[in-house]
Each structure stands twice: as C-alpha cells, then as structure tokens.
Amino acid sequence: MKENIEILIVDDDEDDRKLFIESAKDINSGITFNTATDGQEALRFLKDEHNQLPDYIFLDLRMPRVGGRKCLEEMGKDKRLHDIPVFIYTTSTDVKDSIELKEMGAVHFISKPADPVDIYYILSVVLNEKWERLNNKV
C-alpha cells in the first residue's frame, strides 16, 4: 500500500488552501501537498516532468487568469494527466456546472465546506477509497 499520498490543491483563496491542508493533515500526516493559486500555475506544475504527479487534484472553479474549467479542459488533452482524479472544489452549487464538469472528466463536484469537520469527512472518504484501490492492486 502506498503510504504517502500527493495532493495538488488549486485555489486562489489562501485561507481555503490552509483550511483544506490542515484538515487533511488530521486524517493522515503523511499527505504531501503542492498548491497553485490558479489554473495557469497548476498546469505549469503538472506539465513540468521534474515534478511528481499528484494522486489527486482539488480544483477551484472560479479563479483569476485560468479558471478551473479551462484547467480541467487542458488537463484532458494531456495523456500524462488524464487519469489523475480531479475533484472540483468550489463555492458554486450550480447543478449545470456539476454535470458539465463531470462530462469533462471531473470525478466529483464538491461545494466548499467552511467547516473543518466537513472537509475532514470528505477527505476521509476520498482517501479511504484511494487506499482500498491501491490495496486491491498489491
């Protein structure tokens, strides 16, 4: 089983990034994080072959310069990035957005919780799912 999980969180709100990371560390202190403040920075990180690809990407929808929708679209064009589970992590609750982004390749659409307990719950479900999949491959 893989002990260390890599997560890329792409969000222009520093407080949201910190809250997410602190909540995840409560679940597993071995999680490694990389962050990006917008889709452009995320794509630059992901396309740099010197960087290890993350196990998961949590992607905000509404950001300056390159937003989550465009970032997801660009990731879908890159074979190296195609299989990384992308979670849209946003304040939007628009069902149309959810359907469209799922069709573009996002695995889940999560409305950003403000409560660390909710983030903890979401991440514990996601990470346990990942560990179970890895265990089945061993």
mmCIF file of C-alpha atoms in Angstrom:
data_model
loop_
_atom_site.group_PDB
_atom_site.id
_atom_site.type_symbol
_atom_site.label_atom_id
_atom_site.label_comp_id
_atom_site.label_asym_id
_atom_site.label_seq_id
_atom_site.Cartn_x
_atom_site.Cartn_y
_atom_site.Cartn_z
ATOM 1 C CA MET A 1 0.000 0.000 0.000
ATOM 2 C CA LYS A 2 1.235 3.464 -0.826
ATOM 3 C CA GLU A 3 1.952 5.308 2.397
ATOM 4 C CA ASN A 4 2.405 8.806 1.040
ATOM 5 C CA ILE A 5 -0.386 10.463 -0.904
ATOM 6 C CA GLU A 6 0.292 13.506 -3.063
ATOM 7 C CA ILE A 7 -2.428 16.135 -3.470
ATOM 8 C CA LEU A 8 -2.417 19.254 -5.607
ATOM 9 C CA ILE A 9 -4.849 21.892 -4.389
ATOM 10 C CA VAL A 10 -5.594 24.682 -6.850
ATOM 11 C CA ASP A 11 -7.369 27.601 -5.208
ATOM 12 C CA ASP A 12 -6.847 31.352 -5.292
ATOM 13 C CA ASP A 13 -8.038 31.737 -1.675
ATOM 14 C CA GLU A 14 -5.127 31.252 0.726
ATOM 15 C CA ASP A 15 -7.416 30.682 3.730
ATOM 16 C CA ASP A 16 -9.267 27.907 1.881
ATOM 17 C CA ARG A 17 -5.978 26.232 0.945
ATOM 18 C CA LYS A 18 -4.752 26.371 4.561
ATOM 19 C CA LEU A 19 -8.049 25.020 5.938
ATOM 20 C CA PHE A 20 -8.014 22.171 3.427
ATOM 21 C CA ILE A 21 -4.399 21.229 4.193
ATOM 22 C CA GLU A 22 -4.851 21.378 7.977
ATOM 23 C CA SER A 23 -7.967 19.193 7.755
ATOM 24 C CA ALA A 24 -6.186 16.656 5.561
ATOM 25 C CA LYS A 25 -3.182 16.517 7.906
ATOM 26 C CA ASP A 26 -5.580 15.492 10.688
ATOM 27 C CA ILE A 27 -6.501 12.433 8.610
ATOM 28 C CA ASN A 28 -3.004 11.498 7.513
ATOM 29 C CA SER A 29 0.089 13.483 8.418
ATOM 30 C CA GLY A 30 1.939 11.760 5.585
ATOM 31 C CA ILE A 31 -0.018 13.561 2.871
ATOM 32 C CA THR A 32 2.189 15.769 0.742
ATOM 33 C CA PHE A 33 0.700 18.932 -0.721
ATOM 34 C CA ASN A 34 1.530 21.136 -3.613
ATOM 35 C CA THR A 35 -0.527 24.240 -4.178
ATOM 36 C CA ALA A 36 -1.297 26.531 -7.057
ATOM 37 C CA THR A 37 -3.168 29.832 -6.961
ATOM 38 C CA ASP A 38 -4.806 29.417 -10.365
ATOM 39 C CA GLY A 39 -5.121 27.032 -13.297
ATOM 40 C CA GLN A 40 -2.159 28.510 -15.136
ATOM 41 C CA GLU A 41 0.170 27.827 -12.215
ATOM 42 C CA ALA A 42 -1.323 24.327 -11.811
ATOM 43 C CA LEU A 43 -0.785 23.459 -15.478
ATOM 44 C CA ARG A 44 2.790 24.718 -15.334
ATOM 45 C CA PHE A 45 3.424 22.488 -12.299
ATOM 46 C CA LEU A 46 1.696 19.439 -13.835
ATOM 47 C CA LYS A 47 3.458 19.721 -17.178
ATOM 48 C CA ASP A 48 6.910 20.009 -15.603
ATOM 49 C CA GLU A 49 8.244 16.463 -15.901
ATOM 50 C CA HIS A 50 10.555 17.048 -12.925
ATOM 51 C CA ASN A 51 7.529 17.218 -10.613
ATOM 52 C CA GLN A 52 5.870 14.078 -9.319
ATOM 53 C CA LEU A 53 2.271 13.851 -10.479
ATOM 54 C CA PRO A 54 -0.285 14.041 -7.671
ATOM 55 C CA ASP A 55 -2.630 11.231 -6.729
ATOM 56 C CA TYR A 56 -5.477 13.758 -6.578
ATOM 57 C CA ILE A 57 -6.234 17.274 -7.691
ATOM 58 C CA PHE A 58 -8.707 19.500 -5.880
ATOM 59 C CA LEU A 59 -9.576 22.297 -8.279
ATOM 60 C CA ASP A 60 -11.461 25.507 -7.556
ATOM 61 C CA LEU A 61 -13.800 26.533 -10.334
ATOM 62 C CA ARG A 62 -13.616 30.316 -10.164
ATOM 63 C CA MET A 63 -10.103 31.747 -10.167
ATOM 64 C CA PRO A 64 -8.341 34.634 -11.915
ATOM 65 C CA ARG A 65 -6.320 34.146 -15.123
ATOM 66 C CA VAL A 66 -7.062 30.461 -15.821
ATOM 67 C CA GLY A 67 -10.115 29.106 -14.004
ATOM 68 C CA GLY A 68 -10.920 25.534 -13.082
ATOM 69 C CA ARG A 69 -12.997 24.771 -16.178
ATOM 70 C CA LYS A 70 -10.197 25.781 -18.565
ATOM 71 C CA CYS A 71 -7.593 23.989 -16.436
ATOM 72 C CA LEU A 72 -9.643 20.777 -16.499
ATOM 73 C CA GLU A 73 -10.064 21.109 -20.260
ATOM 74 C CA GLU A 74 -6.304 21.497 -20.769
ATOM 75 C CA MET A 75 -5.550 18.567 -18.457
ATOM 76 C CA GLY A 76 -7.875 16.369 -20.517
ATOM 77 C CA LYS A 77 -5.681 16.977 -23.565
ATOM 78 C CA ASP A 78 -2.538 15.689 -21.854
ATOM 79 C CA LYS A 79 -2.177 11.877 -21.709
ATOM 80 C CA ARG A 80 0.057 12.084 -18.609
ATOM 81 C CA LEU A 81 -2.658 13.922 -16.685
ATOM 82 C CA HIS A 82 -5.729 12.169 -17.999
ATOM 83 C CA ASP A 83 -6.020 9.539 -15.243
ATOM 84 C CA ILE A 84 -5.492 11.781 -12.200
ATOM 85 C CA PRO A 85 -8.778 12.072 -10.282
ATOM 86 C CA VAL A 86 -9.884 15.708 -10.293
ATOM 87 C CA PHE A 87 -12.315 16.953 -7.681
ATOM 88 C CA ILE A 88 -13.965 20.262 -8.429
ATOM 89 C CA TYR A 89 -13.822 22.031 -5.086
ATOM 90 C CA THR A 90 -15.803 25.259 -5.304
ATOM 91 C CA THR A 91 -18.366 27.620 -3.820
ATOM 92 C CA SER A 92 -20.617 27.008 -6.820
ATOM 93 C CA THR A 93 -23.705 24.898 -6.249
ATOM 94 C CA ASP A 94 -24.864 25.106 -9.863
ATOM 95 C CA VAL A 95 -26.073 21.682 -10.999
ATOM 96 C CA LYS A 96 -25.320 22.618 -14.630
ATOM 97 C CA ASP A 97 -21.686 23.206 -13.682
ATOM 98 C CA SER A 98 -21.595 19.851 -11.925
ATOM 99 C CA ILE A 99 -22.931 17.955 -14.946
ATOM 100 C CA GLU A 100 -20.725 19.757 -17.451
ATOM 101 C CA LEU A 101 -17.539 19.313 -15.405
ATOM 102 C CA LYS A 102 -18.250 15.630 -14.828
ATOM 103 C CA GLU A 103 -18.588 15.228 -18.603
ATOM 104 C CA MET A 104 -15.209 16.966 -18.940
ATOM 105 C CA GLY A 105 -13.562 14.394 -16.673
ATOM 106 C CA ALA A 106 -14.006 15.572 -13.074
ATOM 107 C CA VAL A 107 -14.727 12.656 -10.738
ATOM 108 C CA HIS A 108 -16.675 14.662 -8.145
ATOM 109 C CA PHE A 109 -18.125 18.119 -7.680
ATOM 110 C CA ILE A 110 -17.810 19.263 -4.060
ATOM 111 C CA SER A 111 -19.259 22.501 -2.713
ATOM 112 C CA LYS A 112 -16.575 24.024 -0.492
ATOM 113 C CA PRO A 113 -17.436 23.445 3.116
ATOM 114 C CA ALA A 114 -16.489 26.168 5.562
ATOM 115 C CA ASP A 115 -16.321 23.780 8.500
ATOM 116 C CA PRO A 116 -13.119 21.751 9.001
ATOM 117 C CA VAL A 117 -15.236 18.779 10.138
ATOM 118 C CA ASP A 118 -16.923 18.664 6.719
ATOM 119 C CA ILE A 119 -13.562 18.829 4.936
ATOM 120 C CA TYR A 120 -12.263 16.087 7.212
ATOM 121 C CA TYR A 121 -15.264 13.903 6.312
ATOM 122 C CA ILE A 122 -14.933 14.490 2.554
ATOM 123 C CA LEU A 123 -11.208 13.756 2.565
ATOM 124 C CA SER A 124 -11.515 10.688 4.758
ATOM 125 C CA VAL A 125 -13.993 9.188 2.278
ATOM 126 C CA VAL A 126 -11.804 10.076 -0.711
ATOM 127 C CA LEU A 127 -8.563 8.850 0.858
ATOM 128 C CA ASN A 128 -10.012 5.607 2.150
ATOM 129 C CA GLU A 129 -11.339 4.978 -1.345
ATOM 130 C CA LYS A 130 -7.840 5.525 -2.731
ATOM 131 C CA TRP A 131 -6.191 3.241 -0.190
ATOM 132 C CA GLU A 132 -8.696 0.462 -0.919
ATOM 133 C CA ARG A 133 -7.974 0.716 -4.650
ATOM 134 C CA LEU A 134 -4.220 0.579 -4.017
ATOM 135 C CA ASN A 135 -4.595 -2.424 -1.711
ATOM 136 C CA ASN A 136 -6.501 -4.318 -4.379
ATOM 137 C CA LYS A 137 -3.575 -3.842 -6.783
ATOM 138 C CA VAL A 138 -0.990 -5.245 -4.361
#
